[in-house]
Coordinates of N, CA and C in Angstrom, one line a residue:
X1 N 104.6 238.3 150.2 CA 105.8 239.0 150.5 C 105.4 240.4 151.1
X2 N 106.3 240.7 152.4 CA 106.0 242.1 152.8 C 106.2 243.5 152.0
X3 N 105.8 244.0 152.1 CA 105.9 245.4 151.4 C 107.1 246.2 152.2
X4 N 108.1 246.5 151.6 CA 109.4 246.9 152.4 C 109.1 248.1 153.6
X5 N 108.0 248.9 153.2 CA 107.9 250.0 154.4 C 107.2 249.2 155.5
X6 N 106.7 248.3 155.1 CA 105.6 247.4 156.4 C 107.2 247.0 157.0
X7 N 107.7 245.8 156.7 CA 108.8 245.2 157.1 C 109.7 246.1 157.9
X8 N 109.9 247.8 157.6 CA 111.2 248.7 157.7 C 109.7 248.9 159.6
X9 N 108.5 249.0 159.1 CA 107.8 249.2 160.4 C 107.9 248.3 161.4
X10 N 107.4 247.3 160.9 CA 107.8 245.7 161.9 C 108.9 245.8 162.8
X11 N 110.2 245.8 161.7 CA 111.4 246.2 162.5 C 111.3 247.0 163.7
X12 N 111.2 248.0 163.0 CA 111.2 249.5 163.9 C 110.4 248.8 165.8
X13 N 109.2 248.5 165.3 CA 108.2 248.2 166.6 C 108.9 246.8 167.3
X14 N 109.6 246.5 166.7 CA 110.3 244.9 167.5 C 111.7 245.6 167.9
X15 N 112.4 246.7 168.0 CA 113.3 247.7 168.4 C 113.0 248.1 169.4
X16 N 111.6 248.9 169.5 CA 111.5 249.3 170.7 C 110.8 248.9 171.7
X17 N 110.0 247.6 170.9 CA 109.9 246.6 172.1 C 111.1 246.2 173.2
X18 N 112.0 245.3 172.1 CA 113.5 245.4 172.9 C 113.8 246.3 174.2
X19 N 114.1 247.7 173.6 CA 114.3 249.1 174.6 C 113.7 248.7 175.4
X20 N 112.1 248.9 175.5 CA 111.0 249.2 176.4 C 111.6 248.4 177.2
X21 N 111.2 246.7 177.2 CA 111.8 245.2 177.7 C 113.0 246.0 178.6
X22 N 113.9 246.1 178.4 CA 115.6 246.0 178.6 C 115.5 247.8 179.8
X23 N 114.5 248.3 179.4 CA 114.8 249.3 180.1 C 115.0 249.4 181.7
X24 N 115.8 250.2 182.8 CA 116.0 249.7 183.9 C 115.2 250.2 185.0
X25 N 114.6 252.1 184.8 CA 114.2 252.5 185.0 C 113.0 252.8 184.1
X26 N 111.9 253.8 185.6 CA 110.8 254.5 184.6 C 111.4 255.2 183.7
X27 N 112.3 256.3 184.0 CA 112.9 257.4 183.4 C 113.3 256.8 181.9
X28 N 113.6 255.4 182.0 CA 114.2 254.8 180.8 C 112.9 254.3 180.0
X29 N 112.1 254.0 180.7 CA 111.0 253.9 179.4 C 110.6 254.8 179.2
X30 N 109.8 256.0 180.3 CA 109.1 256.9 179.8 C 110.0 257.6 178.7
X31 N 111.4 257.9 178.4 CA 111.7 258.4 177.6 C 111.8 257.5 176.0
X32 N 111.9 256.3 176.0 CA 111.6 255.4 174.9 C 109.9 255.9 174.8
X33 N 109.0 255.8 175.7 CA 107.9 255.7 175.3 C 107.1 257.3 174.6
X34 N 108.2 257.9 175.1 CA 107.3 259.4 174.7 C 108.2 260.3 173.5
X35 N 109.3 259.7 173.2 CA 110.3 260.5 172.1 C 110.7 259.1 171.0
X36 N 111.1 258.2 171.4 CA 111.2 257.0 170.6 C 109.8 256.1 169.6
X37 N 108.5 256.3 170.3 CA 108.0 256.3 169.7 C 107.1 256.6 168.4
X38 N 108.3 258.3 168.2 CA 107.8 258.9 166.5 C 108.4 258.7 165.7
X39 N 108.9 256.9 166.1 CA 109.5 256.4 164.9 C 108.3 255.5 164.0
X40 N 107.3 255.3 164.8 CA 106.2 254.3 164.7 C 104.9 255.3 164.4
X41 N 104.5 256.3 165.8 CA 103.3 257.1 165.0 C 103.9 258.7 165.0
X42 N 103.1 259.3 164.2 CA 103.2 260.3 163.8 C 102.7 261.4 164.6
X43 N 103.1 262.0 165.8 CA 102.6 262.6 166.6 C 103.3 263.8 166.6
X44 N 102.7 264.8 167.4 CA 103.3 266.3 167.5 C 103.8 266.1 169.1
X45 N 103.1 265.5 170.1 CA 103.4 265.4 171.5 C 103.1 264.1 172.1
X46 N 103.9 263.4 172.6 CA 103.2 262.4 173.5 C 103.6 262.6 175.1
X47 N 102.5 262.2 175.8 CA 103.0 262.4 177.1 C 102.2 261.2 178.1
X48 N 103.3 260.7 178.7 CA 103.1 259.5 179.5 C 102.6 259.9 181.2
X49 N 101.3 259.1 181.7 CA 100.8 259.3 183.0 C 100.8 258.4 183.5
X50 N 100.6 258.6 185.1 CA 100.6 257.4 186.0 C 98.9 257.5 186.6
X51 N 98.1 256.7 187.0 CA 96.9 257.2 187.9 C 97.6 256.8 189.5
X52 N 97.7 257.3 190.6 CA 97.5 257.5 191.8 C 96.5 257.3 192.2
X53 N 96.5 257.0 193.7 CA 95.1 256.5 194.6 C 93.9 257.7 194.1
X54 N 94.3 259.3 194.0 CA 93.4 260.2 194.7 C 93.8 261.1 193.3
X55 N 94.8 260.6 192.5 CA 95.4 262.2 191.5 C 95.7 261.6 190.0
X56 N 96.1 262.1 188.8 CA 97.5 261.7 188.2 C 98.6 262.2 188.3
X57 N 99.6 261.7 187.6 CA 100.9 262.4 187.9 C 101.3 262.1 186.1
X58 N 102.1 263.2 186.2 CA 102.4 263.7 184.3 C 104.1 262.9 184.7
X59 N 104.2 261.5 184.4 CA 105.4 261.5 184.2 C 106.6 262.1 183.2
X60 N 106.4 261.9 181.9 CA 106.9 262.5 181.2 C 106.2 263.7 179.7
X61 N 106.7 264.2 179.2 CA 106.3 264.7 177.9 C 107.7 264.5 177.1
X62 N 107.3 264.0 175.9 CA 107.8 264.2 175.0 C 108.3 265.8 174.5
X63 N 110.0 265.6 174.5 CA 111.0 266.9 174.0 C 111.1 267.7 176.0
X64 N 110.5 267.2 176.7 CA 110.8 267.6 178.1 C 111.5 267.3 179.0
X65 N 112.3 268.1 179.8 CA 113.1 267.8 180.5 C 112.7 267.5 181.8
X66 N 112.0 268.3 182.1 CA 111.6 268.5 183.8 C 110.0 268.5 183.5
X67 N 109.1 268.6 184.5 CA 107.7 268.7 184.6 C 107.2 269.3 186.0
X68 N 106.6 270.4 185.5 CA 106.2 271.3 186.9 C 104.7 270.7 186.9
X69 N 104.6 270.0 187.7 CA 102.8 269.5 188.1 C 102.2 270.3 188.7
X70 N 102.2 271.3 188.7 CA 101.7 272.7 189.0 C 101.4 273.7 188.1
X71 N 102.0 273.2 187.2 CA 102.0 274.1 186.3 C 100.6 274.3 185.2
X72 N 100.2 275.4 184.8 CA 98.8 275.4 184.5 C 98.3 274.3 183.3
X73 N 99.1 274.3 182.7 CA 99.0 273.3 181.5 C 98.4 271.9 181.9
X74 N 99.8 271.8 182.9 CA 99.8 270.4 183.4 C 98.4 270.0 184.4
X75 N 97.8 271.0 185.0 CA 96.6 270.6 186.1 C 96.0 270.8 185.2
X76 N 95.1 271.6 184.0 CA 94.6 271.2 182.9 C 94.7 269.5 182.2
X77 N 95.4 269.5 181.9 CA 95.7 268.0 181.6 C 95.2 266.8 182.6
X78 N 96.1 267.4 183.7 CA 95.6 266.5 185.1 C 94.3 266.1 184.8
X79 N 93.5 267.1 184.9 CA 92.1 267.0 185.0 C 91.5 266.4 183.8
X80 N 91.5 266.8 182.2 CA 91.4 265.8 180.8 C 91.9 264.5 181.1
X81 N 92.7 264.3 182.1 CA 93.3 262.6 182.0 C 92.2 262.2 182.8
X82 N 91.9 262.9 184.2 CA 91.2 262.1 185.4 C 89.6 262.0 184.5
X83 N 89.0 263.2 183.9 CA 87.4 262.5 183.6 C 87.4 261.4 182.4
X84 N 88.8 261.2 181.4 CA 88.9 260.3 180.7 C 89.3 259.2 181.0
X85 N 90.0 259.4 182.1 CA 89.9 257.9 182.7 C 88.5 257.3 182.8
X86 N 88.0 258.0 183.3 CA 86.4 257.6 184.1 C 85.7 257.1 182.2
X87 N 85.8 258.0 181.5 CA 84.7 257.7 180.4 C 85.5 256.7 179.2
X88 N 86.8 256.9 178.6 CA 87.2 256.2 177.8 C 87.9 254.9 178.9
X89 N 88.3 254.9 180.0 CA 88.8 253.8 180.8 C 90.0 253.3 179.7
X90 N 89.5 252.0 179.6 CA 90.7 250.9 179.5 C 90.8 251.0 177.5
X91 N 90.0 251.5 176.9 CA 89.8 251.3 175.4 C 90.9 252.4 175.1
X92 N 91.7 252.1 173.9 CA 92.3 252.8 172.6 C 91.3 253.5 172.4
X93 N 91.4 254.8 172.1 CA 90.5 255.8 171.3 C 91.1 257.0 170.9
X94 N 90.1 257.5 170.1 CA 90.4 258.8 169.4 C 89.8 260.0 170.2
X95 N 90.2 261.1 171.0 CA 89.5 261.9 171.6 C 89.8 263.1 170.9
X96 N 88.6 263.9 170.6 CA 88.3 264.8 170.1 C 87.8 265.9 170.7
X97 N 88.3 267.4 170.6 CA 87.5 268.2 171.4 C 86.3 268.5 171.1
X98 N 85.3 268.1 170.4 CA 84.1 268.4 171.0 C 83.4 266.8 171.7
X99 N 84.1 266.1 172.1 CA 83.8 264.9 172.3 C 83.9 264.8 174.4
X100 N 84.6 266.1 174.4 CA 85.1 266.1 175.7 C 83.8 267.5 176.5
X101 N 84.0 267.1 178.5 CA 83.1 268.2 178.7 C 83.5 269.4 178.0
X102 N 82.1 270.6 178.1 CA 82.4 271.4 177.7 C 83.7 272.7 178.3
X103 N 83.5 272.0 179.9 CA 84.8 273.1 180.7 C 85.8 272.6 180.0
X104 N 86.5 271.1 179.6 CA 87.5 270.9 179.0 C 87.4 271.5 177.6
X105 N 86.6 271.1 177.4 CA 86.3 271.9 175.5 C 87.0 273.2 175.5
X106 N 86.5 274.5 176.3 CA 86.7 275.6 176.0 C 88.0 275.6 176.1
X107 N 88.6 275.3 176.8 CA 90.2 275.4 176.9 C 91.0 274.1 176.2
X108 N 90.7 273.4 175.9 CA 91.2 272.5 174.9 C 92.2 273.6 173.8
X109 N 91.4 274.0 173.0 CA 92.0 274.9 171.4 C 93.4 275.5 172.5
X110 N 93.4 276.2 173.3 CA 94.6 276.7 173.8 C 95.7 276.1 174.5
X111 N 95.3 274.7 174.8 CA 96.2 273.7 175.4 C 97.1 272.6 174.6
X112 N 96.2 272.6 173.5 CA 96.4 271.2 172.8 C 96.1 271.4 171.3
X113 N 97.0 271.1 170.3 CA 97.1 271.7 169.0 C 95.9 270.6 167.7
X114 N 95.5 269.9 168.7 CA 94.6 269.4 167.4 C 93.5 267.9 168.4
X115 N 93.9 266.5 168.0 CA 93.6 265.5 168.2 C 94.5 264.4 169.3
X116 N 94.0 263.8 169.8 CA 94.3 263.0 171.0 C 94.2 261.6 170.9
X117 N 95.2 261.0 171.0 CA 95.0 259.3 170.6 C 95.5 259.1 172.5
X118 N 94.7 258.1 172.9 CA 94.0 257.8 174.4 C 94.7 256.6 174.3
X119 N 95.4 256.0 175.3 CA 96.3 254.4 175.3 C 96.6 254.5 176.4
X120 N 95.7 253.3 177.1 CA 96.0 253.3 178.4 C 97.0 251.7 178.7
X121 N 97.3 251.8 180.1 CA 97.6 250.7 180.6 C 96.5 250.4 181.4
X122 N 96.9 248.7 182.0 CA 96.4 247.8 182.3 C 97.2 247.0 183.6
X123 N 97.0 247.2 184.8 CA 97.3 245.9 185.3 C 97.3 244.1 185.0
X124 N 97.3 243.7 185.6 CA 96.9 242.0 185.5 C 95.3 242.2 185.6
X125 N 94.5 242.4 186.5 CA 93.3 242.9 186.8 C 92.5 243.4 186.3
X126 N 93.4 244.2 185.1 CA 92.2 245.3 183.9 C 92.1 246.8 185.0
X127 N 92.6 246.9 186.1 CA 92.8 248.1 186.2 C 94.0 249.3 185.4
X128 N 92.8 250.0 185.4 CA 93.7 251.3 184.5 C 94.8 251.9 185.4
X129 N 96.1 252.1 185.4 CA 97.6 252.4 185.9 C 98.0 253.2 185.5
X130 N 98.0 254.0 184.1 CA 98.6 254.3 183.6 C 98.2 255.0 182.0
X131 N 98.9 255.7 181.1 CA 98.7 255.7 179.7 C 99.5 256.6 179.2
X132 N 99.5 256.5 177.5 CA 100.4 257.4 177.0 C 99.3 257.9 175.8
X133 N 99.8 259.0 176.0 CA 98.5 260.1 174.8 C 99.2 260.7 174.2
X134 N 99.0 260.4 172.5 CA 99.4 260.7 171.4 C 99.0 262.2 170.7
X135 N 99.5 263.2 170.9 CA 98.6 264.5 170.6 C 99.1 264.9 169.1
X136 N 98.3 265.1 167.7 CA 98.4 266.0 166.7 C 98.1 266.7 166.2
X137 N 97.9 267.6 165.6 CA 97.3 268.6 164.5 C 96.4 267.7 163.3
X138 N 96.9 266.9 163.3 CA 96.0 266.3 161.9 C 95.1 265.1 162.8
X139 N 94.2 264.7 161.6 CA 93.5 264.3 162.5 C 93.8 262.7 162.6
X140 N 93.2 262.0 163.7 CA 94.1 260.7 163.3 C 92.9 259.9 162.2
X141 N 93.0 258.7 162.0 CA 92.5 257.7 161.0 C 91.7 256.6 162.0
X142 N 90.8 256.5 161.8 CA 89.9 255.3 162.2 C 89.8 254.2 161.6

C-alpha cells in the first residue's frame, strides 16, 4: 500500500502532466513549468531556457513577469547555460559552484543563492533544445 504523502505526490505529478499536455501555448507551459512545479520540488527559483542556433534565450523565470535578455543577471546566466550545455549536455545533474568555471564561480555567490538542479530537454534525436533549472539554498540530495 502507498504511503499517503507518496500517493498525495503521484497525484500532484499526474496534474501537471495533464496541464503541461493540454497546454496551448509556450507561455502556457513555461508558466506550469516554472511556478507549478513547487508543488513537486522544492525550489527557491526555476527558470525555463530555449538553446538557439548561435545563443540561449531565458524563456521564463519563476514569480516573473517579463524578462530583459539584456539584463545583467540574465547574460550571466546566458553564459552558465551555454558552457553547461556543452559539459552537463543531455544528463539530470546537480551543479554546484565550485563544480563550474572559475569566471562562472566568482560570480555565481552573487547571482544565484545556493545549488542548481540541470534538466534538460531532448528532441527525438537526443539533441539538447531546451531545459528547466531548479535553483536552492539548500543543497539538493543525491
Amino acid at each position: 500500500m502507498a504511503h499517503p504523502k507518496q500517493a498525495e505526490r503521484l497525484s500532484t505529478f499526474i496534474q501537471l502532466e495533464q496541464t503541461i499536455r493540454q497546454a496551448q501555448t509556450i507561455q502556457d507551459f513555461a508558466f506550469t513549468a516554472c511556478n507549478q512545479t513547487k508543488q513537486l520540488v522544492d525550489y527557491d527559483q526555476a527558470i525555463l531556457w530555449e538553446a538557439k542556433p548561435h545563443h540561449i534565450h531565458i524563456v521564463a523565470i519563476s514569480a516573473t513577469v517579463s524578462i530583459n535578455q539584456d539584463a545583467p543577471f540574465i547574460v550571466w546566466l546566458k553564459r552558465l547555460i551555454f558552457i553547461e550545455a556543452r559539459l552537463a549536455g543531455n544528463q539530470t545533474r546537480i551543479i554546484r559552484p565550485n563544480e563550474v568555471s572559475e569566471t562562472i564561480q566568482n560570480e555565481w555567490n552573487a547571482w544565484l543563492p545556493g545549488e542548481m538542479l540541470w534538466c534538460p530537454f531532448q528532441d527525438e534525436a537526443g539533441k539538447l533544445i531546451a531545459g528547466l533549472i531548479f535553483i536552492r539554498k539548500a543543497p539538493w540530495q543525491t
